[in-house]
Coordinates of C-alpha atoms and ligand atoms in Angstrom, one line a residue:
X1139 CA 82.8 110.0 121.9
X1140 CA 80.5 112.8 123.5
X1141 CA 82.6 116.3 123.8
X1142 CA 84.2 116.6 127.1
X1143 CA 86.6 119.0 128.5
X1144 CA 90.1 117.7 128.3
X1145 CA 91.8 117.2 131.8
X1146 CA 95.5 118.5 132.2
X1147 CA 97.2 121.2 129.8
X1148 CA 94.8 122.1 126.7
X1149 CA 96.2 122.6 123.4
X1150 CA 93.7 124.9 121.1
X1151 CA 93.7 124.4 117.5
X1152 CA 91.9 127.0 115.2
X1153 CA 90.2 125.5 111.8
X1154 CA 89.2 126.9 108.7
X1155 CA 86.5 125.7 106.3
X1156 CA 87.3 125.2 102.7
X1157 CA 84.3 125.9 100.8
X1158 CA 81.9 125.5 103.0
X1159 CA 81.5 129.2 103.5
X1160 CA 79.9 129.0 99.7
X1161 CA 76.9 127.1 100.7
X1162 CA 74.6 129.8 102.1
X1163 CA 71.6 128.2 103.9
X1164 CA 73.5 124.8 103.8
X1165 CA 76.4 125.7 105.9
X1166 CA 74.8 124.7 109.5
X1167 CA 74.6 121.5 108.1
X1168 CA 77.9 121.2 106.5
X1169 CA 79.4 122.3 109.6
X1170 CA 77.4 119.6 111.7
X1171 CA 78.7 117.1 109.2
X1172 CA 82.4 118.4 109.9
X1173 CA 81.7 118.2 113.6
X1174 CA 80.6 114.5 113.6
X1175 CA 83.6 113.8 111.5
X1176 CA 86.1 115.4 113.5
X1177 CA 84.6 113.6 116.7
X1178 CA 84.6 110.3 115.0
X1179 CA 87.6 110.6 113.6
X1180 CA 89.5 111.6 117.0
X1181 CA 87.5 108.5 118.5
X1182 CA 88.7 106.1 116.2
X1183 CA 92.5 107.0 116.3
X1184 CA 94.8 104.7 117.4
X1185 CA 95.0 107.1 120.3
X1186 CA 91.8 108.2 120.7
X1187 CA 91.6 112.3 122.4
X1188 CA 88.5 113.7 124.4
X1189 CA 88.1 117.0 122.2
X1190 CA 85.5 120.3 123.2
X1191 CA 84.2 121.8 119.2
X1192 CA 83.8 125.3 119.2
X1193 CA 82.5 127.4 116.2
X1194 CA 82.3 130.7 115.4
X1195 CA 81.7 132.8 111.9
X1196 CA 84.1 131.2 109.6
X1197 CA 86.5 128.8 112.3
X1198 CA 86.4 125.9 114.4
X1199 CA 88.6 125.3 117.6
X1200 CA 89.0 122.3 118.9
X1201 CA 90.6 122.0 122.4
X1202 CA 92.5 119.0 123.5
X1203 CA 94.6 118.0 126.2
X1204 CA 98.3 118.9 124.9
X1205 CA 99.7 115.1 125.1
X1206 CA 97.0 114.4 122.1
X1207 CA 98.7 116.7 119.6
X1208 CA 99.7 114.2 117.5
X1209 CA 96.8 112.5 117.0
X1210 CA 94.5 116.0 116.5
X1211 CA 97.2 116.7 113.8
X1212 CA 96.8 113.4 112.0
X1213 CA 93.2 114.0 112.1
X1214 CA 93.2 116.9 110.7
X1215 CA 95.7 116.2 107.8
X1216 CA 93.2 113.8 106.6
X1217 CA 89.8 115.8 107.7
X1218 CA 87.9 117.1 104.3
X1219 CA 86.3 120.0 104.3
X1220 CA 89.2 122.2 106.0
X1221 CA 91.5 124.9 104.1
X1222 CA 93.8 124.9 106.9
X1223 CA 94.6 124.9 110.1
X1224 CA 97.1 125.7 113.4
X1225 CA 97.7 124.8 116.9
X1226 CA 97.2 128.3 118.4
X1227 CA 98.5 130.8 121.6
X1228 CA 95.0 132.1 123.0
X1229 CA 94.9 134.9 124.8
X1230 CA 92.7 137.4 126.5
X1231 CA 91.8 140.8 124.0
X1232 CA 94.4 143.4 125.4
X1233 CA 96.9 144.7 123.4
X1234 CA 100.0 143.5 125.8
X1235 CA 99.1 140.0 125.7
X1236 CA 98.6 139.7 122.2
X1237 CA 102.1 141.4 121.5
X1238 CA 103.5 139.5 123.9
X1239 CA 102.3 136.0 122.2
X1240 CA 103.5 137.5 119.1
X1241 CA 107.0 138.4 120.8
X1242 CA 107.4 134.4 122.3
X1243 CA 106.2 133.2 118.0
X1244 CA 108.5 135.3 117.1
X1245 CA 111.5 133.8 119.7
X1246 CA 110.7 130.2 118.4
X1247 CA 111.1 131.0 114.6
X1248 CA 114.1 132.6 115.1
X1249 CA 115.1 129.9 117.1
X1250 CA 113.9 127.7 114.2
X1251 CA 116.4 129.5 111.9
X1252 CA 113.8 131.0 110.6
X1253 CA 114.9 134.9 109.4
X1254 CA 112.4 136.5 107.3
X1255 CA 108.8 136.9 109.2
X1256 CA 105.5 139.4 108.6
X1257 CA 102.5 139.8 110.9
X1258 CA 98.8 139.6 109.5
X1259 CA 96.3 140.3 111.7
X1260 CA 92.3 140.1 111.3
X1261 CA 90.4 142.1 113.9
X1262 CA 86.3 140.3 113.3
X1263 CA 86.0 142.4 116.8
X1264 CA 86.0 145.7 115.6
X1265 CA 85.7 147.4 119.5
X1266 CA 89.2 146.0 119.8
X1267 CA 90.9 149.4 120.4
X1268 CA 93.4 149.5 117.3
X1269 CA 92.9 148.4 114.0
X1270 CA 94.5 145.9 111.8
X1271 CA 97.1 147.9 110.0
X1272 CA 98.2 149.2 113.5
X1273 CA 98.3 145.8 114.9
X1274 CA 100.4 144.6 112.4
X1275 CA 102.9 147.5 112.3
X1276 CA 103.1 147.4 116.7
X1277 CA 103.0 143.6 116.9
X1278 CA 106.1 143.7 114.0
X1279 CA 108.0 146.4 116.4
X1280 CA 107.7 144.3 119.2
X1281 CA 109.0 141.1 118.0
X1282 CA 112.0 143.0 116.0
X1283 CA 113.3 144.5 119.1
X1284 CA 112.6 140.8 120.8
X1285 CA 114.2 138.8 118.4
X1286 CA 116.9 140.6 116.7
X1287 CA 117.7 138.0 114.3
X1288 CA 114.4 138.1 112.4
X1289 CA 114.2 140.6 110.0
X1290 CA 110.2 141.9 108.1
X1291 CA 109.2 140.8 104.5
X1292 CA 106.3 141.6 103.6
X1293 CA 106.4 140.4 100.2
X1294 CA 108.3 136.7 100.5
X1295 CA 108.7 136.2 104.4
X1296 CA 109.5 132.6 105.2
X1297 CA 106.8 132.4 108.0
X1298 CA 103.9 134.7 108.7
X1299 CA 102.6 135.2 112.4
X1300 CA 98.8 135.3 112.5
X1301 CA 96.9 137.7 114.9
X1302 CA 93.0 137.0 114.9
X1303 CA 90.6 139.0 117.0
X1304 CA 87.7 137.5 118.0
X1305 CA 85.6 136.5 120.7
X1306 CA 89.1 136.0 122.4
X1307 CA 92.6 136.9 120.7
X1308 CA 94.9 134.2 118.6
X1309 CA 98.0 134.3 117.7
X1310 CA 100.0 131.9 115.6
X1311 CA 102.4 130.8 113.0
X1312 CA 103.1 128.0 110.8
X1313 CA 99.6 127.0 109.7
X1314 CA 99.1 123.7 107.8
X1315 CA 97.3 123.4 104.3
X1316 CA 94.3 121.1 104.7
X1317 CA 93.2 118.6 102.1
X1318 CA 90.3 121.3 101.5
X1319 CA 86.9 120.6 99.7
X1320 CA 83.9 119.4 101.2
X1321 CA 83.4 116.8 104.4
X1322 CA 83.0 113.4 104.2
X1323 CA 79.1 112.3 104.2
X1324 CA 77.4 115.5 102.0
X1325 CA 78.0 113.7 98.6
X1326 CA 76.5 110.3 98.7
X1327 CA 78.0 106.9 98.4
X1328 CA 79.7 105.9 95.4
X1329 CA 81.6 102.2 94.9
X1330 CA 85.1 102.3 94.0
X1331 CA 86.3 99.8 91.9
X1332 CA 89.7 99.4 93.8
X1333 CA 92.6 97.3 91.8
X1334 CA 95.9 97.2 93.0
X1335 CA 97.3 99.7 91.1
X1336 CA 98.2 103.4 91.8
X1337 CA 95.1 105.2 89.8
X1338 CA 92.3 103.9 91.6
X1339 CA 93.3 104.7 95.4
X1340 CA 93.5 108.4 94.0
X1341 CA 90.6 107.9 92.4
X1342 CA 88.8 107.7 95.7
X1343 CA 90.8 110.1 97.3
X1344 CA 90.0 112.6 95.1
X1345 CA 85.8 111.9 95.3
X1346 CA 86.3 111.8 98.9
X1347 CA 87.7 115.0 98.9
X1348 CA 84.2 116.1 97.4
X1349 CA 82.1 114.6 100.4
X1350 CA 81.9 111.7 98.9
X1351 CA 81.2 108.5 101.4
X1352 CA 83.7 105.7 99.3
X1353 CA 82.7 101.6 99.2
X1354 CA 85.2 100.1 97.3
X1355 CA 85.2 96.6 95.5
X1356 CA 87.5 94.4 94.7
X1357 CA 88.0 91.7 92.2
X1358 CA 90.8 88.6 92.5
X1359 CA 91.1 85.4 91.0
X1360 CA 92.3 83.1 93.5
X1361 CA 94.6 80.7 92.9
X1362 CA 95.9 82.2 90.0
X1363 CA 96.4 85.2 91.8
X1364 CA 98.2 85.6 95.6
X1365 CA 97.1 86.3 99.1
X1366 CA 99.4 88.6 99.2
X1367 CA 98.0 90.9 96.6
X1368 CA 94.5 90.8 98.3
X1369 CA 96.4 92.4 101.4
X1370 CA 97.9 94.8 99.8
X1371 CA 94.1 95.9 98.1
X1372 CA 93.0 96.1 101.8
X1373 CA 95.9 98.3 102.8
X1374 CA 95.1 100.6 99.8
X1375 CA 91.4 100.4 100.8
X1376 CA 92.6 101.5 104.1
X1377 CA 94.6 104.6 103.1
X1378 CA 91.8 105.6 100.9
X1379 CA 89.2 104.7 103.6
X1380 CA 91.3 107.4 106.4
X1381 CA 89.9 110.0 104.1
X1382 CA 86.7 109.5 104.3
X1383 CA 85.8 108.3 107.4
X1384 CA 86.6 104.3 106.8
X1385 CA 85.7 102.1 104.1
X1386 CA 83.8 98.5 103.6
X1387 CA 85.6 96.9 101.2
X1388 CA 84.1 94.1 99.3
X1389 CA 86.2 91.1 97.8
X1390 CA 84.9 89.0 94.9
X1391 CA 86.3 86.2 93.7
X1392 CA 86.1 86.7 89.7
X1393 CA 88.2 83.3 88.7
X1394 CA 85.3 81.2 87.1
X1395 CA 84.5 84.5 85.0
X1396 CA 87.8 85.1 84.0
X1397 CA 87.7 81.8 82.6
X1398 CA 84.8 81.9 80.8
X1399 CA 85.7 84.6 79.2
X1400 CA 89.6 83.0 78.4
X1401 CA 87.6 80.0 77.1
X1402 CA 85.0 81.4 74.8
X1403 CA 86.1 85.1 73.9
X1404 CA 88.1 86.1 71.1
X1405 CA 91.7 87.1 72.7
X1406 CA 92.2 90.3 71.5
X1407 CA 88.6 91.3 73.3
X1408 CA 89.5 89.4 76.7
X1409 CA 89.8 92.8 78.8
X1410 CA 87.3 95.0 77.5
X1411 CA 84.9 91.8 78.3
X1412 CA 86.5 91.5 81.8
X1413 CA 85.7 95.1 82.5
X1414 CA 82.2 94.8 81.0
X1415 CA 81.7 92.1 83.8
X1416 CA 83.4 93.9 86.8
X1417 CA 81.0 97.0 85.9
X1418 CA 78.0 94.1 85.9
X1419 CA 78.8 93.1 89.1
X1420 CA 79.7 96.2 90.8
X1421 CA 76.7 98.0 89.5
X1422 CA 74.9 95.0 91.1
X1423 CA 76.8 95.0 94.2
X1424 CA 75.7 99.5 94.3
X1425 CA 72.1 98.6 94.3
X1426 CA 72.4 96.2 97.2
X1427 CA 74.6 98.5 99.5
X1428 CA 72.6 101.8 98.0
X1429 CA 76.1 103.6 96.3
X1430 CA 74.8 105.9 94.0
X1431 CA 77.7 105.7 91.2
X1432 CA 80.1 103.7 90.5
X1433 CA 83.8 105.3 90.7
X1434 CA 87.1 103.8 88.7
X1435 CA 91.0 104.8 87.9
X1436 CA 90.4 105.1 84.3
X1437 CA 92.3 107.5 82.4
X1438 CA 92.1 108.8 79.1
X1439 CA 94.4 106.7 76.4
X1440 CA 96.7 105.3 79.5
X1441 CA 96.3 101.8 78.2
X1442 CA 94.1 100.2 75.4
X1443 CA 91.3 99.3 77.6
X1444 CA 90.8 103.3 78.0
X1445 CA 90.0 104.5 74.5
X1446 CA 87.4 106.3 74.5
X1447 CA 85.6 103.5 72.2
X1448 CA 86.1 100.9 74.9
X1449 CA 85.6 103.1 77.9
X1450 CA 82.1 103.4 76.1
X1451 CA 81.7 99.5 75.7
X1452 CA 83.0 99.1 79.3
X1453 CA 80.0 100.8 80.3
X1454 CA 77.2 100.0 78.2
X1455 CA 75.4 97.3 79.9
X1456 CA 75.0 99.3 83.0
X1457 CA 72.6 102.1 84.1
X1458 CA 74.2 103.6 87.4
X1459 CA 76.6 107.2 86.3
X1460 CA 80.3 105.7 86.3
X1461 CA 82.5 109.0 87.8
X1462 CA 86.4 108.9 86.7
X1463 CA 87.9 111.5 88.5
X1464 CA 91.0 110.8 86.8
X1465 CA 90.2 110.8 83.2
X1466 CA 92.3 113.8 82.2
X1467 CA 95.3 112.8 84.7
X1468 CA 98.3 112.5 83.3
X1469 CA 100.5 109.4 85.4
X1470 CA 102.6 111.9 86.4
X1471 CA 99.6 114.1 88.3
X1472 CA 98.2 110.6 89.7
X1473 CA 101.8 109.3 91.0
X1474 CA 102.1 113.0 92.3
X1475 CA 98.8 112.6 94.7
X1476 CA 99.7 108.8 95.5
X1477 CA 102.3 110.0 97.2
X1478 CA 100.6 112.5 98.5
X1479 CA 98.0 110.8 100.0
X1480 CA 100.6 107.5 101.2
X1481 CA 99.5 104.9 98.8
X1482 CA 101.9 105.0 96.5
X1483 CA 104.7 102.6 98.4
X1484 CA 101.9 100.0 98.7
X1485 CA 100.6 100.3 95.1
X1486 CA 103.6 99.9 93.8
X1487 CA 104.7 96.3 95.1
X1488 CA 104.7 94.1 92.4
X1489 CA 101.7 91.6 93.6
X1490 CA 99.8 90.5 90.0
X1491 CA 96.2 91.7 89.3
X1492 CA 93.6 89.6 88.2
X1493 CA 93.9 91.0 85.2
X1494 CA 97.6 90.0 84.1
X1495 CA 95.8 86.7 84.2
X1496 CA 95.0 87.4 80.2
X1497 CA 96.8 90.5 79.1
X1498 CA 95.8 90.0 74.8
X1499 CA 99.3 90.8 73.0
X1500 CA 96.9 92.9 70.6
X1501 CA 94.2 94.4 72.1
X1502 CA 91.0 95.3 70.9
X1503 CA 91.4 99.5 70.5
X1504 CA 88.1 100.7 69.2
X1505 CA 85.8 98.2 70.2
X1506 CA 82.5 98.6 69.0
X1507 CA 79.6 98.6 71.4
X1508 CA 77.4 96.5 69.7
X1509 CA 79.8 93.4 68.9
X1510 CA 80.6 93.8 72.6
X1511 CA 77.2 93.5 73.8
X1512 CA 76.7 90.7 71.0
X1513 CA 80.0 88.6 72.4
X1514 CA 79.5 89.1 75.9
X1515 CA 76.0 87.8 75.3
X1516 CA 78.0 84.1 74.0
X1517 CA 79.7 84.5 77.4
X1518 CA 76.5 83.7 79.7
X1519 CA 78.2 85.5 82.8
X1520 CA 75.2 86.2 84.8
X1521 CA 75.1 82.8 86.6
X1522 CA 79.2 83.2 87.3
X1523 CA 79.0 87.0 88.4
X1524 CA 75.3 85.9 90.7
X1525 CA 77.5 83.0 92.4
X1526 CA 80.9 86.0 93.1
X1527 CA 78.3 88.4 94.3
X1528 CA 77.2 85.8 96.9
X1529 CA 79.9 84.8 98.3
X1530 CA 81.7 88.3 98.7
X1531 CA 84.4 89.1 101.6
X1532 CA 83.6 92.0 103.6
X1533 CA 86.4 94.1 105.1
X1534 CA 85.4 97.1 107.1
Ligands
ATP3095 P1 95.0 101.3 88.7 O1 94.2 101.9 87.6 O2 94.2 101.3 90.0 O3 96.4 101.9 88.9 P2 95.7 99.5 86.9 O4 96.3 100.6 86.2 O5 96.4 98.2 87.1 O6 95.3 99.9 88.3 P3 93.8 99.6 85.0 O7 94.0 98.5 84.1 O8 94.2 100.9 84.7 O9 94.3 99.1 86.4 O10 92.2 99.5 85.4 C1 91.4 100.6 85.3 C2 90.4 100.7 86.4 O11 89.6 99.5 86.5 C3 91.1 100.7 87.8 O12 91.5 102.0 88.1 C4 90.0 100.2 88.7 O13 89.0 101.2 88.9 C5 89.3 99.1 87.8 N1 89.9 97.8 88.1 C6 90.9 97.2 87.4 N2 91.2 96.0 87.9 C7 90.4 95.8 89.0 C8 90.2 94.8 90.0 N3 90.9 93.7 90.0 N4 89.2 95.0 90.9 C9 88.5 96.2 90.9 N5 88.6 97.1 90.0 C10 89.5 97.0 89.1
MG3096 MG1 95.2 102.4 85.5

């Protein structure tokens, strides 16, 4: 969608960039990246909004028409990249009109219930005639005697109302935390190996959330597992995709391997063979779609699969880097950001994975790499995993 002026009443909403303002001779480019995201993002909404970008040193604005609040406030709770933001009162750089925004913040926090405020104010024009300590002391004044309920803490107030001078003047309260990080699109690609679960969805999130651009894969094993839980992988794809600026998901059928390996493996080594042949076929599936790494839920000791013995045998029969985000995570942290991010409702609907299919009462804990290279040799996957490579689903 090309930047146009919004028609009717314009809402302005003032950005800041997370850590983008580290990146020295990068930034332009980091910003451009932002810029595209934003626009694409707003395009692709369910309600799409005709936005005008605007930056200067350290802050974005984007102007809207009013009606599109909600969806320039959805996009920017799941825009990477961004420290924060808030829908702000603009107004022109005299000292009457700025106190006078301040005065009508101060009315509606009061009118909130709110009753402990301070003022911080940022002068980047420094010909605006009175400095920031002064602004901050007047501006205070002026709501006090405005809004008598409110009372100043500077230490613990409950809201702060934001003066920034600049090219114009801005004045706000009740600024969001954004997801901060880098944008979407400065990081690569990396493959997501996405199971139903709750780790792997957070897993992307979190890569995402260093400009990552997430593919995600899939393994079932129709019939023996449901329709159902395929839909509820493309639902988690699609929360983990609105992060990152959508997502192709790609959906193998991995029955006739799972069989192989029930028919000719030892039991105990079932899974750590499985996940030797989804790292195969995803590292396979990388090179074709050009993801540079291959990303997975894995965390340190959660279950037996993720020793660090068979983490080690998992991967080593591939060359690509495999990145676990979550490796130190305890559940707790990853349930923590599943909610966060709204995936943990859908992961946590009890659809089976392909891999309850053989779940070995003991477990191989310490597998050793080379019998695992030696037994998955016996397996003779490669004509099974070429054949679920072919006839992939694609879900954009
Ligand atoms: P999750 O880890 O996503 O919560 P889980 O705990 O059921 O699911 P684990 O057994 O911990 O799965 O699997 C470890 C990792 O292996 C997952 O995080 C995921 O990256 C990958 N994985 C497991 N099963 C599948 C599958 N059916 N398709 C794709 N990747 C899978
Ligand atoms: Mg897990």
């Amino acid at each position: 969608m090309p930047e146009t002026k919004p028609r009717g009443k314009t809402g302005v909403w003032l950005i800041k960039f997370a850590e983008l303002t580290l990146k020295g001779e990068n930034r332009k480019s980091f910003e451009n990246i932002l810029k595209r995201n934003i626009m694409r993002m707003l395009k692709e909404s369910p309600d799409p909004a005709a936005a005008k970008l605007r930056t200067t040193n350290g802050r974005f604005f984007i102007e809207a028409q009013e009606e599109k609040t909600e969806t320039i406030e959805n996009v920017l709770s799941r825009l990477t990249g961004i420290s924060g933001w808030a829908k702000v009162v603009t107004c022109k750089k005299n000292v009457e009109e700025v106190f006078a925004a301040c005065v009508e913040e101060g009315k509606k926090l009061a009118q909130a219930g709110v009753k402990t405020f301070k003022i911080d104010a940022r002068r980047t024009d420094k010909s605006f005639p009175i400095d920031s300590y002064e602004l901050c002391c007047r501006a205070g004044e002026a709501v006090l005697n405005a809004a008598g309920d409110l009372k100043v803490d500077i230490h613990k107030p409950e809201e702060t109302i934001r003066i920034e001078i600049r090219e114009k003047a801005y004045v706000y309260s009740g600024g969001k935390k954004g997801l901060g990080g880098l944008p979407a699109g400065c990081a690569g690609r990396g493959l997501l190996l996405l199971s139903g679960g709750i780790d792997s969805p957070v897993a992307g999130f979190l890569l995402a959330c260093r400009g990552m651009c997430i593919d995600a894969i899939h393994f079932h094993a129709y019939p023996y597992t449901s329709l159902e839980a395929k839909q509820k992988v493309i639902r988690l794809a699609e929360i983990t995709g609105s992060y990152c600026m959508g997502i192709r998901l790609y959906i193998l059928n991995f029955t006739s391997v799972q069989m192989r390996i029930k028919e000719r493996a030892p039991v105990e080594w079932t899974t750590v063979l499985l996940r030797m042949a989804m790292m195969e076929a995803a590292e396979k599936a990388a090179v074709m779609i050009k993801s540079k790494c291959l990303i997975t839920g894995e965390s340190l000791s959660q279950v037996a699969s993720q020793t660090i013995e068979n983490l080690t045998c998992t991967q080593s029969r591939i060359k690509l880097p495999v990145l676990r985000p979550l490796i130190g995570f305890s559940k707790e942290n990853i349930i923590r950001e599943s909610k966060r991010i709204g995936a943990y409702d859908v992961s946590i609907q009890p659809y089976e994975d392909c891999c309850t299919l053989f779940t070995p009462p003991h477990p191989v804990l310490h597998g050793n790499v080379s019998e695992a290279g030696a037994l998955y040799e016996t397996l003779e996957l490669q004509p099974l995993i070429d054949e679920s490579l072919r006839n992939y689903e694609l879900v954009k």
